[in-house]
């Protein structure tokens, strides 16, 4: 994968999350992280990816706590896409994502 491809995919996935998130504070956080992903030097994407996983996990947890099952299902799918991108790109380790997201 090229660095520019990774930037684009990360931005796209964060955009998907931003579109389905219902918490306004989370939407703002996602927008800021998305902009950071688009403007950060590609070599520094690992840090942005880790923050994206943490943010996505938080968004999913908040949605589940509110009992919004339909939105939670969409967010978990997006979280899985993000995790897969991070692992395949070598920006996240398989064990690392399981520990941070609760996903395996």
XYZ file of N, CA and C in Angstrom:
312
model
N 0.836 -1.180 0.000
C 0.000 0.000 0.000
C 0.883 1.246 0.000
N 0.513 2.213 -0.794
C 1.265 3.468 -0.780
C 0.811 4.320 0.400
N 1.655 5.237 0.806
C 1.326 6.118 1.925
C 0.097 6.974 1.616
N -0.002 7.468 0.380
C -1.153 8.302 0.019
C -2.448 7.492 0.044
N -2.362 6.224 -0.365
C -3.534 5.352 -0.299
C -3.996 5.207 1.155
N -3.032 4.994 2.055
C -3.360 4.846 3.474
C -4.036 6.096 4.023
N -3.496 7.255 3.666
C -4.092 8.524 4.107
C -5.534 8.612 3.615
N -5.743 8.299 2.352
C -7.082 8.367 1.772
C -8.050 7.395 2.418
N -7.611 6.167 2.628
C -8.472 5.164 3.252
C -8.811 5.531 4.693
N -7.809 6.004 5.431
C -8.057 6.409 6.815
C -9.058 7.561 6.856
N -8.892 8.525 5.984
C -9.820 9.648 5.921
C -11.227 9.172 5.547
N -11.316 8.261 4.602
C -12.609 7.731 4.171
C -13.318 7.005 5.316
N -12.585 6.166 6.025
C -13.179 5.419 7.132
C -13.627 6.370 8.241
N -12.797 7.351 8.555
C -13.198 8.331 9.571
C -14.411 9.131 9.107
N -14.498 9.414 7.809
C -15.669 10.096 7.266
C -16.930 9.266 7.422
N -16.812 7.951 7.229
C -17.951 7.053 7.430
C -18.402 7.085 8.888
N -17.427 7.054 9.796
C -17.757 7.104 11.220
C -18.408 8.439 11.579
N -17.877 9.505 11.037
C -18.421 10.840 11.294
C -19.875 10.925 10.834
N -20.193 10.275 9.729
C -21.547 10.330 9.178
C -22.566 9.575 10.034
N -22.133 8.523 10.733
C -23.093 7.742 11.518
C -23.088 8.089 13.003
N -22.036 8.740 13.488
C -21.965 9.087 14.911
C -23.079 10.068 15.261
N -23.667 9.872 16.431
C -24.787 10.723 16.835
C -24.419 11.687 17.957
N -23.303 11.481 18.607
C -22.841 12.354 19.682
C -22.079 13.521 19.061
N -22.562 14.746 19.297
C -21.958 15.928 18.656
C -20.491 16.122 19.029
N -20.139 15.863 20.279
C -18.736 15.997 20.690
C -17.872 14.987 19.942
N -18.372 13.776 19.793
C -17.628 12.748 19.062
C -17.492 13.123 17.591
N -18.545 13.683 17.014
C -18.489 14.109 15.608
C -17.391 15.150 15.422
N -17.289 16.088 16.353
C -16.219 17.102 16.276
C -14.840 16.464 16.424
N -14.710 15.523 17.363
C -13.426 14.838 17.552
C -13.024 14.061 16.304
N -13.990 13.415 15.692
C -13.722 12.651 14.472
C -13.286 13.592 13.355
N -13.964 14.725 13.222
C -13.609 15.696 12.179
C -12.183 16.200 12.366
N -11.813 16.481 13.618
C -10.441 16.945 13.890
C -9.416 15.865 13.565
N -9.714 14.635 13.955
C -8.779 13.545 13.688
C -8.686 13.270 12.190
N -9.804 13.395 11.500
C -9.795 13.203 10.047
C -8.909 14.252 9.377
N -9.030 15.497 9.803
C -8.181 16.548 9.245
C -6.716 16.270 9.567
N -6.457 15.808 10.780
C -5.082 15.475 11.155
C -4.539 14.346 10.276
N -5.372 13.353 10.004
C -4.942 12.246 9.141
C -4.587 12.748 7.746
N -5.346 13.716 7.266
C -5.124 14.239 5.914
C -3.920 15.167 5.827
N -3.500 15.737 6.951
C -2.409 16.715 6.916
C -1.124 16.226 7.578
N -1.187 15.114 8.267
C -0.003 14.553 8.920
C 0.893 13.911 7.870
N 2.193 14.059 8.003
C 3.087 13.354 7.074
C 2.788 11.851 7.115
N 2.713 11.215 5.973
C 2.361 9.794 5.929
C 3.207 8.916 6.848
N 4.451 9.280 7.062
C 5.316 8.481 7.933
C 4.845 8.503 9.390
N 4.019 9.469 9.756
C 3.539 9.600 11.133
C 2.121 9.047 11.315
N 1.631 8.296 10.350
C 0.254 7.802 10.411
C 0.006 6.804 11.537
N 1.027 6.140 12.009
C 0.843 5.146 13.062
C 0.184 5.771 14.291
N 0.651 6.935 14.689
C 0.083 7.629 15.850
C -1.379 8.006 15.595
N -1.670 8.498 14.412
C -3.042 8.883 14.065
C -3.938 7.649 14.047
N -3.431 6.545 13.509
C -4.210 5.306 13.450
C -4.552 4.820 14.861
N -3.595 4.856 15.760
C -3.853 4.420 17.136
C -4.919 5.296 17.791
N -4.844 6.587 17.570
C -5.861 7.493 18.119
C -7.224 7.238 17.482
N -7.230 6.911 16.201
C -8.489 6.616 15.515
C -9.146 5.371 16.107
N -8.350 4.357 16.401
C -8.890 3.144 17.016
C -9.467 3.469 18.393
N -8.741 4.244 19.180
C -9.229 4.627 20.509
C -10.531 5.421 20.412
N -10.586 6.361 19.482
C -11.781 7.183 19.307
C -12.958 6.337 18.835
N -12.715 5.456 17.893
C -13.776 4.598 17.380
C -14.313 3.699 18.485
N -13.426 3.177 19.294
C -13.841 2.342 20.419
C -14.720 3.138 21.379
N -14.332 4.371 21.665
C -15.109 5.229 22.564
C -16.496 5.528 21.979
N -16.534 5.833 20.679
C -17.808 6.127 20.018
C -18.732 4.912 20.091
N -18.187 3.726 19.821
C -18.990 2.498 19.883
C -19.517 2.263 21.296
N -18.671 2.447 22.288
C -19.085 2.248 23.684
C -20.194 3.216 24.073
N -20.044 4.475 23.700
C -21.068 5.477 24.014
C -22.406 5.120 23.374
N -22.358 4.679 22.131
C -23.587 4.322 21.420
C -24.252 3.114 22.063
N -23.450 2.133 22.434
C -23.992 0.942 23.081
C -24.619 1.293 24.427
N -23.980 2.166 25.180
C -24.532 2.594 26.473
C -25.885 3.281 26.309
N -26.073 3.984 25.197
C -27.356 4.650 24.931
C -28.403 3.672 24.415
N -27.985 2.455 24.074
C -28.920 1.444 23.605
C -29.316 1.578 22.149
N -28.553 2.317 21.366
C -28.847 2.508 19.942
C -28.177 1.385 19.150
N -28.874 0.260 19.073
C -28.296 -0.949 18.491
C -28.000 -0.790 17.001
N -28.878 -0.143 16.260
C -28.672 0.005 14.811
C -27.417 0.827 14.516
N -27.257 1.944 15.216
C -26.065 2.775 15.015
C -24.823 2.040 15.486
N -24.929 1.332 16.611
C -23.801 0.561 17.122
C -23.329 -0.457 16.085
N -24.259 -1.140 15.443
C -23.889 -2.142 14.432
C -23.113 -1.499 13.284
N -23.539 -0.321 12.841
C -22.817 0.373 11.762
C -21.433 0.806 12.237
N -21.359 1.317 13.470
C -20.074 1.785 13.998
C -19.086 0.636 14.189
N -19.571 -0.514 14.636
C -18.686 -1.668 14.823
C -18.133 -2.132 13.482
N -18.942 -2.090 12.446
C -18.466 -2.449 11.109
C -17.349 -1.504 10.680
N -17.522 -0.219 10.937
C -16.500 0.775 10.602
C -15.245 0.540 11.436
N -15.424 0.213 12.704
C -14.288 -0.078 13.582
C -13.487 -1.262 13.039
N -14.178 -2.276 12.561
C -13.498 -3.446 11.996
C -12.716 -3.068 10.737
N -13.294 -2.202 9.900
C -12.583 -1.731 8.699
C -11.309 -0.993 9.088
N -11.415 -0.146 10.090
C -10.268 0.629 10.556
C -9.180 -0.294 11.096
N -9.574 -1.248 11.902
C -8.633 -2.207 12.476
C -7.935 -2.996 11.376
N -8.710 -3.476 10.408
C -8.135 -4.252 9.308
C -7.130 -3.414 8.511
N -7.474 -2.171 8.227
C -6.555 -1.292 7.511
C -5.271 -1.111 8.306
N -5.394 -0.839 9.592
C -4.221 -0.618 10.431
C -3.308 -1.827 10.497
N -3.890 -3.006 10.650
C -3.088 -4.231 10.731
C -2.445 -4.536 9.384
N -3.221 -4.473 8.306
C -2.688 -4.781 6.969
C -1.588 -3.806 6.554
N -1.699 -2.562 6.991
C -0.707 -1.544 6.633
C 0.512 -1.576 7.551
N 0.463 -2.409 8.583
C 1.575 -2.476 9.516
C 1.613 -1.311 10.494
N 0.499 -0.592 10.616
C 0.427 0.537 11.544
C -0.043 0.106 12.927
N -0.676 -1.049 12.990
C -1.138 -1.629 14.246
C -0.736 -3.091 14.261
N -0.488 -3.603 15.447
C -0.221 -5.025 15.591
C -1.521 -5.716 15.961
N -1.675 -6.949 15.539
C -2.897 -7.711 15.813
C -3.230 -7.720 17.305
N -2.269 -8.045 18.148
C -2.503 -8.096 19.593
C -2.842 -6.725 20.153
N -2.210 -5.706 19.622
C -2.418 -4.336 20.095
C -3.872 -3.920 19.903
N -4.457 -4.228 18.757
C -5.832 -3.810 18.506
C -6.801 -4.585 19.373
N -6.522 -5.843 19.653
C -7.407 -6.613 20.522
C -7.443 -6.015 21.909
N -6.286 -5.623 22.425
C -6.215 -5.035 23.758
C -6.922 -3.686 23.812
N -6.739 -2.853 22.804
C -7.265 -1.490 22.834
C -8.739 -1.408 22.497
N -9.218 -2.291 21.641
C -10.601 -2.179 21.199
C -11.526 -3.191 21.834
N -10.961 -4.238 22.406
C -11.807 -5.300 22.910
C -12.253 -6.230 21.800
N -11.802 -5.985 20.580
C -12.132 -6.844 19.448
C -11.024 -7.855 19.246
N -11.377 -9.008 18.727
C -10.325 -9.978 18.410
C -10.552 -10.574 17.052
